[in-house]
Coordinates of C-alpha atoms in Angstrom, one line a residue:
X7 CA -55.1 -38.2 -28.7
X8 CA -51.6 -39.3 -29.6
X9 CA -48.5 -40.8 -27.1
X10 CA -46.0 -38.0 -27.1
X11 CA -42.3 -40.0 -27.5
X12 CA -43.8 -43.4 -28.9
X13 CA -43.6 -43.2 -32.5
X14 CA -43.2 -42.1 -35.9
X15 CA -46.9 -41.3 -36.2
X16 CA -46.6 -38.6 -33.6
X17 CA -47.4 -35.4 -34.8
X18 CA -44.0 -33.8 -34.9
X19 CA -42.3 -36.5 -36.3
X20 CA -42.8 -35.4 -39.5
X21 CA -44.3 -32.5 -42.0
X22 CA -48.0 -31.6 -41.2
X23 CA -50.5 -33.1 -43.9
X24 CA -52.8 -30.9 -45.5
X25 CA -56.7 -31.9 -45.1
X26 CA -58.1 -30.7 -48.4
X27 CA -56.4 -31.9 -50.8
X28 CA -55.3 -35.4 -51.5
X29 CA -51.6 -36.6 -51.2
X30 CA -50.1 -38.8 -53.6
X31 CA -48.2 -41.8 -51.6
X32 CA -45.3 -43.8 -53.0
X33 CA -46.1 -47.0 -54.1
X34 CA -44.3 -48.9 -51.7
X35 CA -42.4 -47.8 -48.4
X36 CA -39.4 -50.2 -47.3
X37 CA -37.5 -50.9 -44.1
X38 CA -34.9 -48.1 -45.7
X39 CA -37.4 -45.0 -45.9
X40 CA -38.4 -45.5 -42.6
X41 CA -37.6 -42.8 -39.6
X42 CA -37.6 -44.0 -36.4
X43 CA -37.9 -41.8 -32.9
X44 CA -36.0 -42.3 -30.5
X45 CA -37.0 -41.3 -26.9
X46 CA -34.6 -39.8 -24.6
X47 CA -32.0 -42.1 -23.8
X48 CA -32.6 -45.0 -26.4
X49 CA -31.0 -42.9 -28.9
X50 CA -27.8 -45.4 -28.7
X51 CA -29.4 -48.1 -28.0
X52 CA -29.4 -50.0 -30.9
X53 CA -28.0 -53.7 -30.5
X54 CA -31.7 -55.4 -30.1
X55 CA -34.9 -54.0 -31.5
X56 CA -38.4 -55.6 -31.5
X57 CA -39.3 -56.7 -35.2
X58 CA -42.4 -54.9 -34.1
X59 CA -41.2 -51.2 -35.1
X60 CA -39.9 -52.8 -38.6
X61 CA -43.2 -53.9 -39.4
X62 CA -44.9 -51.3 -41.8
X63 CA -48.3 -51.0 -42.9
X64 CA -48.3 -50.5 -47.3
X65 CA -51.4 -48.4 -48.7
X66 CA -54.1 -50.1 -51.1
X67 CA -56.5 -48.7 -53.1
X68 CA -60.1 -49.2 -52.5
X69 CA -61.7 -51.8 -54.4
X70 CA -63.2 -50.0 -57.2
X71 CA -59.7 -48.9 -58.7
X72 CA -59.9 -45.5 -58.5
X73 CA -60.5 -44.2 -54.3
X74 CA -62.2 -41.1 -55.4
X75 CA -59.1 -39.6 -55.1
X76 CA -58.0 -40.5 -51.8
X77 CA -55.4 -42.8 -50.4
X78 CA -55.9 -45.4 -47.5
X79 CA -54.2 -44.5 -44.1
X80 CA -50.8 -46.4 -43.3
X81 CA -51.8 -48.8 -39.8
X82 CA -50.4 -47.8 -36.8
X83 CA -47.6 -50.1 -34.9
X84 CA -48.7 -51.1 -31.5
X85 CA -46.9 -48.6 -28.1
X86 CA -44.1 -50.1 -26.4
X87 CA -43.7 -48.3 -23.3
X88 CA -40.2 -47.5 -22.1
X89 CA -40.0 -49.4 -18.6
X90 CA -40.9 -52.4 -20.9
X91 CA -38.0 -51.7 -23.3
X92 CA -35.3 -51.1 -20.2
X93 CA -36.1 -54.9 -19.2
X94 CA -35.5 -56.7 -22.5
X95 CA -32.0 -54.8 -22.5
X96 CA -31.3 -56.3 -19.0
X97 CA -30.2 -59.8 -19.0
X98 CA -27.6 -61.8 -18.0
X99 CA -27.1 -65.5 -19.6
X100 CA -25.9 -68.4 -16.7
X101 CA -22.7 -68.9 -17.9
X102 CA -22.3 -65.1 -16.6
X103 CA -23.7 -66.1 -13.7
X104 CA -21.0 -69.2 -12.6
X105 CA -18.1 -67.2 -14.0
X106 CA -19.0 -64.3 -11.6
X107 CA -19.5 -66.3 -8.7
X108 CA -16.1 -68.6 -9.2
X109 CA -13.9 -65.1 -9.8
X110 CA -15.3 -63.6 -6.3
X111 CA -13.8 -67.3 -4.8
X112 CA -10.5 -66.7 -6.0
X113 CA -10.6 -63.1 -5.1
X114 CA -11.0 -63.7 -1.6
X115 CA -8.2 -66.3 -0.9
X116 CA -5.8 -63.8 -2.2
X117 CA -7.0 -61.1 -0.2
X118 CA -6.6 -63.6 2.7
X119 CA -2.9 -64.5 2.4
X120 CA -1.9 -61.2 1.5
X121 CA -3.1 -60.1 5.0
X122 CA -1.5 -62.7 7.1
X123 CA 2.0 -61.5 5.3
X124 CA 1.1 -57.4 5.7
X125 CA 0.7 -58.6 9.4
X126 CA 3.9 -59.9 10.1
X127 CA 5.1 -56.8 8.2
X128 CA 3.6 -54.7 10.2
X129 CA 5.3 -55.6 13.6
X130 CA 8.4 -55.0 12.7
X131 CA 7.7 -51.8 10.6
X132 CA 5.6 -50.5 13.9
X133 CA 9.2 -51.0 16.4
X134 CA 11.3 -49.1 13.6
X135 CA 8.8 -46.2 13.4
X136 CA 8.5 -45.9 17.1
X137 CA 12.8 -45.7 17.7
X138 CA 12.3 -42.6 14.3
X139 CA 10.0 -41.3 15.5
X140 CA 11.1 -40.7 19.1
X141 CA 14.6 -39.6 17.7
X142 CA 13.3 -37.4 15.4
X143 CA 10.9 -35.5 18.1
X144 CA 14.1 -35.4 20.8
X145 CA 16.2 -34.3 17.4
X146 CA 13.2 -31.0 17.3
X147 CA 13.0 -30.4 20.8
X148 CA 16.5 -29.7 20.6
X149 CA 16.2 -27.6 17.6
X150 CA 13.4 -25.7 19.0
X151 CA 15.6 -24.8 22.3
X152 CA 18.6 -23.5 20.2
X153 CA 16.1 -21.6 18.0
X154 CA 14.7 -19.5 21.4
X155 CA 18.3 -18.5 22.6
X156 CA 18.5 -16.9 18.9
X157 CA 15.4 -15.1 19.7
X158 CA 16.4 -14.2 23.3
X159 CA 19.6 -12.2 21.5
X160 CA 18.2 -10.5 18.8
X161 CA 15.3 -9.9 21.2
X162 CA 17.8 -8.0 23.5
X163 CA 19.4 -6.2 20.6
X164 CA 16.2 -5.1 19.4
X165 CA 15.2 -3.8 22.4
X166 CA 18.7 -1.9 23.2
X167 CA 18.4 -0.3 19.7
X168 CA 14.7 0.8 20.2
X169 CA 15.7 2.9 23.9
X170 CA 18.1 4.6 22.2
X171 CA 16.6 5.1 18.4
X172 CA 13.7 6.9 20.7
X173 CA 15.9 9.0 23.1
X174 CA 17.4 10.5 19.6
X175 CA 13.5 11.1 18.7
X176 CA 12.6 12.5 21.5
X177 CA 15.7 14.8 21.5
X178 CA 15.1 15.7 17.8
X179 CA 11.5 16.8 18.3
X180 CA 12.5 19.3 20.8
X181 CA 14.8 20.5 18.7
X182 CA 12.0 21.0 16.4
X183 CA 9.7 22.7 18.8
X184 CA 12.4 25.0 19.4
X185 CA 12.7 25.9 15.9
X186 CA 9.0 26.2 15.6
X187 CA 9.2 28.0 18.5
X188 CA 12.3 30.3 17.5
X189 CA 9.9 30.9 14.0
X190 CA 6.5 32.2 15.6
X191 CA 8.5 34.5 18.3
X192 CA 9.9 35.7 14.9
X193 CA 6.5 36.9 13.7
X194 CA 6.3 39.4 16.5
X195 CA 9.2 41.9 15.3
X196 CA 7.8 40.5 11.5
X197 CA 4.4 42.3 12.4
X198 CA 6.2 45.4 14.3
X199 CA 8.4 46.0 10.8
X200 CA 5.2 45.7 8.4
X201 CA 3.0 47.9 10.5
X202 CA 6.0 49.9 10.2
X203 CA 6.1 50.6 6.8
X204 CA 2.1 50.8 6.7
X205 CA 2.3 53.0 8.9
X206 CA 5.0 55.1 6.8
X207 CA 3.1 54.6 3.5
X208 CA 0.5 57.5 5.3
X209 CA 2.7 59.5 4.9
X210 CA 2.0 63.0 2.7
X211 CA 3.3 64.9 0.1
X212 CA 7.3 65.4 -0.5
X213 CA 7.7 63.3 3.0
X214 CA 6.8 59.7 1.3
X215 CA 10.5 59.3 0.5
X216 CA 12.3 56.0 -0.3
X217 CA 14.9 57.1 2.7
X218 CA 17.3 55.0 5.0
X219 CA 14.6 53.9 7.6
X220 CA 12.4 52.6 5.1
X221 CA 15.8 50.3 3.4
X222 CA 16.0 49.1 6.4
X223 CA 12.8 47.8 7.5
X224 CA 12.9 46.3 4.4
X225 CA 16.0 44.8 5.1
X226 CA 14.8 43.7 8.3
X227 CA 11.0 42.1 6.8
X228 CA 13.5 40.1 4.1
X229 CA 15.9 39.2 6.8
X230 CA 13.1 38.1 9.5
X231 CA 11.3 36.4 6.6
X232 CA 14.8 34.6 5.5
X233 CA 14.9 33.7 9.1
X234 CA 11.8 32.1 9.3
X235 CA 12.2 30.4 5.8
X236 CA 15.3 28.4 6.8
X237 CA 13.6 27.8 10.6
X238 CA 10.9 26.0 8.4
X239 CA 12.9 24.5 6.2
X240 CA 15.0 22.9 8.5
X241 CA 11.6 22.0 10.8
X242 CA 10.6 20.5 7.4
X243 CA 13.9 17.9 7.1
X244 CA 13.7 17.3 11.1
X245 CA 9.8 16.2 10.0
X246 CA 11.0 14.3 7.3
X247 CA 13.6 12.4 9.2
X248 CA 11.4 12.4 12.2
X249 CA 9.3 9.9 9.6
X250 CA 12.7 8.3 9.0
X251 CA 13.3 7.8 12.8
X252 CA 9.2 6.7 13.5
X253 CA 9.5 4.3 10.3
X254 CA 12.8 2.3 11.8
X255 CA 11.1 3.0 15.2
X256 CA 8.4 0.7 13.6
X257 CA 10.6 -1.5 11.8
X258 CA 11.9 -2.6 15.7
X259 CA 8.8 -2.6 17.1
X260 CA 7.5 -5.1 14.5
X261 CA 10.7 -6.8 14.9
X262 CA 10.5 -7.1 18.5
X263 CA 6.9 -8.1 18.6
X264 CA 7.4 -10.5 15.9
X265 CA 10.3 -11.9 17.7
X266 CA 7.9 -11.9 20.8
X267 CA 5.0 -13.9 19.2
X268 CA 7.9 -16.5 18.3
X269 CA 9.7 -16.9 21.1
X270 CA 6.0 -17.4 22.8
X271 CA 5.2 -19.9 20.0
X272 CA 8.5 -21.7 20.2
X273 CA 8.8 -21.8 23.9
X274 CA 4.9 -23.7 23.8
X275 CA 6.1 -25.9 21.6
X276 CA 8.9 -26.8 23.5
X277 CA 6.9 -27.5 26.4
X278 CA 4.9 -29.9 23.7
X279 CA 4.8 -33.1 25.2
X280 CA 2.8 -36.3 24.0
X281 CA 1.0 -36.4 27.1
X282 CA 0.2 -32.9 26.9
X283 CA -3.6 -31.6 26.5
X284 CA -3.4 -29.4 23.4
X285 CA -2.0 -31.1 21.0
X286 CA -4.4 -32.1 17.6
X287 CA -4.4 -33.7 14.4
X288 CA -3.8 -31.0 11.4
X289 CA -4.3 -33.0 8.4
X290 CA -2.0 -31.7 5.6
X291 CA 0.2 -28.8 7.4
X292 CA 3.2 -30.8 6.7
X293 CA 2.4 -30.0 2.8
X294 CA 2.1 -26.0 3.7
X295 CA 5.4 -24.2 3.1
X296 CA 4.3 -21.0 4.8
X297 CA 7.9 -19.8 5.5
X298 CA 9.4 -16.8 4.1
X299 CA 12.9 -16.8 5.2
X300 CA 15.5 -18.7 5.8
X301 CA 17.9 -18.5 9.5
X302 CA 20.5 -16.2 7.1
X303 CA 18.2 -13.8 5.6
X304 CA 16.2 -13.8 9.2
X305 CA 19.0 -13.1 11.2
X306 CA 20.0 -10.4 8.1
X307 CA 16.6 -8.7 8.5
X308 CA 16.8 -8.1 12.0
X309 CA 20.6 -7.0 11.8
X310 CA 19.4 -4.5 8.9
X311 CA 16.7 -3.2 11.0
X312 CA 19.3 -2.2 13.7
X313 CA 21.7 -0.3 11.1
X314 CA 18.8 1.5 9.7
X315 CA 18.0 3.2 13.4
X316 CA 21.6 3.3 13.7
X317 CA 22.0 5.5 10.4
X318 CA 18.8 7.7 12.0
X319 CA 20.3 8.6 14.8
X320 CA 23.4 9.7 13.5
X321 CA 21.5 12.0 10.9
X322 CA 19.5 13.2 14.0
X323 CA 22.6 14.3 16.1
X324 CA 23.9 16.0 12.7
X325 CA 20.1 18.0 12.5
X326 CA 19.8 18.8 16.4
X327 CA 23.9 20.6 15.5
X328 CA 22.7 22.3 12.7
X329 CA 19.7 23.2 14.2
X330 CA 21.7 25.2 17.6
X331 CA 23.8 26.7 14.9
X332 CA 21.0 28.2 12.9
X333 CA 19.3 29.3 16.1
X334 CA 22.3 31.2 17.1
X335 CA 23.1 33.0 13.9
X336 CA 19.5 33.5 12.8
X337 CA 19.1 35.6 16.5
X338 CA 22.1 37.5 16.1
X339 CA 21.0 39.2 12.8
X340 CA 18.2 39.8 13.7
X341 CA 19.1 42.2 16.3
X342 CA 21.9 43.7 14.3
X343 CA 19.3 44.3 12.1
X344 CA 17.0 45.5 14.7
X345 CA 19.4 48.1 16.2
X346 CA 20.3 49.6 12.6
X347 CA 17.0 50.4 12.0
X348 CA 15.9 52.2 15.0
X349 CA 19.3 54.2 14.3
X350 CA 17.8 55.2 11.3
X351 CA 14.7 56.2 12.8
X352 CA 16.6 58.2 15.5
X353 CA 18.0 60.2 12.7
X354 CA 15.3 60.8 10.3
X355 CA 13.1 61.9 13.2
X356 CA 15.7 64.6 13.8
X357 CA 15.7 65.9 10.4
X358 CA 12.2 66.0 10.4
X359 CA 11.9 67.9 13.5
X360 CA 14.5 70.5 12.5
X361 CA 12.3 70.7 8.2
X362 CA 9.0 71.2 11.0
X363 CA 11.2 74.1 12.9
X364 CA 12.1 75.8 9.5
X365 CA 9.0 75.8 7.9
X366 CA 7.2 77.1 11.0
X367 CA 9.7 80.0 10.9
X368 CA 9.0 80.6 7.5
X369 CA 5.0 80.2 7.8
X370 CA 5.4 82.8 10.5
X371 CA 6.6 85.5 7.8
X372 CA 4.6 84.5 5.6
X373 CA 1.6 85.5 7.4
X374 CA 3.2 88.8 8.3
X375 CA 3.4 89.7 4.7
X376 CA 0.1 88.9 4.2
X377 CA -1.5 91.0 6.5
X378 CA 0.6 94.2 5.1
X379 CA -0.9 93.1 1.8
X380 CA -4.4 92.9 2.8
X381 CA -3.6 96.8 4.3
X382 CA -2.4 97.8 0.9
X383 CA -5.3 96.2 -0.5
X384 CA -7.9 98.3 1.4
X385 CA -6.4 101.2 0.5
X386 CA -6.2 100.7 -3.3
X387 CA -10.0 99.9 -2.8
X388 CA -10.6 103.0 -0.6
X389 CA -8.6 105.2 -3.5
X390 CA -10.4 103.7 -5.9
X391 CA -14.1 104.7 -4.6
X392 CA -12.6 108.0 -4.3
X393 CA -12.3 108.4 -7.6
X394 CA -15.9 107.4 -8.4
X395 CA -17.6 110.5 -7.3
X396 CA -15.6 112.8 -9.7
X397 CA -15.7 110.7 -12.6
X398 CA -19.4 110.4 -11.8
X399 CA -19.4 115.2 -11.7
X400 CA -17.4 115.5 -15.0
X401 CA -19.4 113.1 -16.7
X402 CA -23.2 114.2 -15.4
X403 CA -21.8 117.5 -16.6
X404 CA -20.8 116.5 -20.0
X405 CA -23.7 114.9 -20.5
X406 CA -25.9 118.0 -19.5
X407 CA -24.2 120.0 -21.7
X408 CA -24.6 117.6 -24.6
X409 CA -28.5 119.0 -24.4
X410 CA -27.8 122.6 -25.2
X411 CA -29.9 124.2 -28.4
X412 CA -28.6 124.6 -31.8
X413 CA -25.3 126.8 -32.1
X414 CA -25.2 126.4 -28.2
X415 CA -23.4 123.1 -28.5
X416 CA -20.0 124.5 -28.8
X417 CA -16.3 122.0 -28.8
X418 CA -15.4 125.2 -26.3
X419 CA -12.5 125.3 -23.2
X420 CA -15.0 123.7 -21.0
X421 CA -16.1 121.0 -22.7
X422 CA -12.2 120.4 -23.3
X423 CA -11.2 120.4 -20.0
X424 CA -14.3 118.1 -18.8
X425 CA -13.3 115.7 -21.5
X426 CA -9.6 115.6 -20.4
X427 CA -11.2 115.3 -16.6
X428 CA -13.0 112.1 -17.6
X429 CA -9.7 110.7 -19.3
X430 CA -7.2 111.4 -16.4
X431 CA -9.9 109.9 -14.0
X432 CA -10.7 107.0 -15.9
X433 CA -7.2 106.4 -16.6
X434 CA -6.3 106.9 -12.4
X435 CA -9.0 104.2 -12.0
X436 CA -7.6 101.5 -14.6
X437 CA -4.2 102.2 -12.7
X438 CA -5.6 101.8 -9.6
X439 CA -7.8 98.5 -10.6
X440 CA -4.6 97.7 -12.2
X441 CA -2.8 97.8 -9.4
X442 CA -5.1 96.4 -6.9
X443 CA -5.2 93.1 -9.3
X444 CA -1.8 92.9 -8.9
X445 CA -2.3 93.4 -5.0
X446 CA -5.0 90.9 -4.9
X447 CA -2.7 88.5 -7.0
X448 CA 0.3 89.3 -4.5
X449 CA -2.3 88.1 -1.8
X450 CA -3.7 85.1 -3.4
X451 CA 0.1 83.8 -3.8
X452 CA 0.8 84.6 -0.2
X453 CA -2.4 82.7 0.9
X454 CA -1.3 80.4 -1.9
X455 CA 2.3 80.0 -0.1
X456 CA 0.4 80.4 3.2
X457 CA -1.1 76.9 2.9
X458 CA 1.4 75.6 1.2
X459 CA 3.5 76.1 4.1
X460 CA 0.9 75.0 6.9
X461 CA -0.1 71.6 4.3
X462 CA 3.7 71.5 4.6
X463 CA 3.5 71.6 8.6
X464 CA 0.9 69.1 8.4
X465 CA 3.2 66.5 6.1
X466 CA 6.0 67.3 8.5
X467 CA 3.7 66.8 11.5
X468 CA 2.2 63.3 10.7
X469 CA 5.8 62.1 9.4
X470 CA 7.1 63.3 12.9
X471 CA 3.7 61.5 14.7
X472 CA 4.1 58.5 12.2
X473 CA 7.9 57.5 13.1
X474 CA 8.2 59.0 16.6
X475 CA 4.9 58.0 18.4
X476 CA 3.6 55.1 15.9
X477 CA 6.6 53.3 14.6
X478 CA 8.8 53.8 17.7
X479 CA 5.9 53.3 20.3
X480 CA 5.9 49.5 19.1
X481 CA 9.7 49.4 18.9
X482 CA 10.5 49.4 22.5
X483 CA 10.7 45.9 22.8
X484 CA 12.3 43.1 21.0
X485 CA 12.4 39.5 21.7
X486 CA 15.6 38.2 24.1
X487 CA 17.9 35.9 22.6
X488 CA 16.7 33.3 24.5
X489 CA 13.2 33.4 23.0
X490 CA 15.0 33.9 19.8
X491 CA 16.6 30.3 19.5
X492 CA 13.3 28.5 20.8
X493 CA 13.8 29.0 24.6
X494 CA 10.0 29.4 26.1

């Protein structure tokens, strides 16, 4: 077993040896072929080494001259352990020894003399920084005290600013529930003119006509919807500047408690005294440059606060002006608008009345002249099955003649005047049927006319039910103005 870290003989100190075959040595090995290991630490440590690891065994043959082959084995240097090899590095010689001793003498007389002078010093240097010191704290206190009445004013202008800035709010978000307001009560006489014209597009037949009523409760959909666009639009800029308003009404809030916090912190640190309890030792603060303004840009921060409320309220008093005058004209087209159209539907439910009356008239005739036709039609039928049992005599008798014998079956007067019988009948009954097509034709356009008149009735009917019972049933009431411009 080997010492791991002592050697050159260790195992990984060098390339493995094979043990079959011989190795052929050098003849010699000198102080400048040798490798030495160094352990960890020692690698630098080369101002005094033992003659020990220069000594190096040399290889001899055995006695007979020729070894069989084999070389002897190099002898191995003696271990020298590391605790050993610290303590022969380690030594100090005496003339170290008095030269160290004689320096710490002198040392210490110097030190003495310079203390009895940094004493002497130090009385006087103690009386000067007491009178600075006591100057400079009056010199803060007075600072401090001029600082707080700059507070106190800015303070009070803050606060001024702030009443009023949310007065102006409060005034411009009624304005804006008015408008709001003003645009839901809106949506009432919205629905009334789309049912309306839902109600209109049942109509039937000729009566779904692009006429006045319908223009104008189009009219009044686009102008109710117009209404409402600019109510939200203008609900959308108060919004926006009702941001404007709460962002400067922020702006002095922060202010104001900001100023607050100081003028608490400022006024306990006037009423610092050295006697008093809470005062400590904060190493280093004085090195901390925590400040972010100086007294012009602080005093310019709080004035530019101010102006910035000052510049939302006017823009609020010129919103809450616009908004009245938007109320008031939005209200008064609407019912212009409104009156027009039930105008319209006054009239056209008077001409559809008086179409209804007409066609009633007419309808009336018209079944009158039906009922004369169907009279004329029975007869023409009755004629006609008349005419059957002759046709039916003159033909059973020419066709029992057609069986006489032989010479019997004579082309004579009779058979001649049966013949022409059959012709004149048959011809009768083709005039007849003729004419009781035509009849039945006649009738079937009557009828035909008949319904056309009563589908007519109908159309005129529902129109009349659609715009006088539907459509003006919900238009009896309209919003009042007040309700109109946001009034609840």
């Amino acid at each position: 077993m080997e010492f791991l870290g002592t050697t050159q003989t260790a195992s990984y100190c060098g390339p493995r040896k094979s043990c079959f075959l011989p190795e052929v040595a050098p003849m010699s090995i000198s102080q400048e072929s040798y490798r030495s290991y160094y352990l960890p630490g020692y690698r630098y440590l080369s101002s005094w080494r033992p003659s020990l690891f220069y000594k190096v065994s040399s290889f001899r043959p055995n006695d007979d001259g020729q070894g069989g082959g084999r070389l002897s084995a190099p002898l191995r240097p003696p271990t020298i352990l590391p605790a050993t090899r610290t303590s022969l590095y380690a030594r100090y010689s005496p003339l170290d020894w008095f030269n160290a001793n004689r320096a710490q003498f002198q040392g210490s007389e110097a030190y003495r003399h310079w203390a009895g002078r940094l004493n002497a010093d130090s009385g006087r240097l103690i009386q000067d920084k007491e009178q600075l010191t006591r100057q400079t704290q009056e010199g803060s206190r007075k600072n401090l005290g001029q600082r707080l009445s700059d507070i106190d004013f800015w303070r009070s202008e803050l606060t001024y600013e702030l009443e009023r800035l949310l007065t102006e709010t409060r005034a411009l978000d009624t304005a804006k529930r008015r408008l709001e307001c003003a645009a839901d009560e809106a949506q009432g006489p919205l629905q009334v003119a789309l049912e309306c014209l839902y109600f209109r597009e049942k109509r039937m037949g000729i009566d779904l006509v692009h006429d006045d009523v319908e223009k104008n409760l189009i009219q009044e959909v686009d102008l109710i919807k117009s209404c409402q666009e600019k109510m939200r639009r203008l609900a959308e800029r108060i919004e926006q500047q009702l941001n404007i308003n709460r962002d400067a009404q922020h702006a002095l809030e922060r202010d104001l408690g900001d100023k607050n916090s100081a003028h608490f912190i400022d006024e306990k640190c006037y009423n610092l005294r050295n006697t008093s309890d809470s005062i400590n030792y904060y190493h280093g603060v004085e090195k901390i440059d925590g400040t972010v303004s100086v007294p012009e840009t602080w005093a310019k921060f709080s004035d530019d606060n101010i102006r910035y409320s000052q510049n939302a309220r006017a823009n609020s008093a010129l919103l809450r002006e616009e908004t009245d005058h938007t109320l008031e004209s939005t209200s008064e087209d609407m019912w212009r608008q409104y009156t027009n159209t039930n105008l319209a539907f006054d009239g056209r439910i008077s001409e559809v009345a008086e179409a209804k009356n007409k066609l009633q008239a007419q309808l009336a005739k018209t079944l009158q002249e039906i009922f004369q036709t169907e009279n004329t039609l029975m007869l023409l039928e009755r004629a006609i099955l008349a005419k059957e049992c002759p046709l039916k005599v003159a033909q059973t008798r020419l066709e029992a003649r057609t069986w006489r014998p032989n010479m019997e079956l004579c082309r004579d007067v009779p058979q001649f005047k049966l013949v022409n019988e059959v012709f004149t009948i048959d011809d009768t009954l083709q005039t007849l049927k003729l004419r009781l097509r035509e009849a039945q034709d006649t009738l079937q356009l009557l009828i035909l006319n008949k319904a056309r008149l009563e589908h007519d009735l109908l159309v005129k009917a529902n129109s009349l039910f659609i715009d006088k019972e539907k459509c003006m049933g919900m238009r009896k009431t309209f919003p009042s103005t007040p309700r109109l411009v946001g009034y609840t």
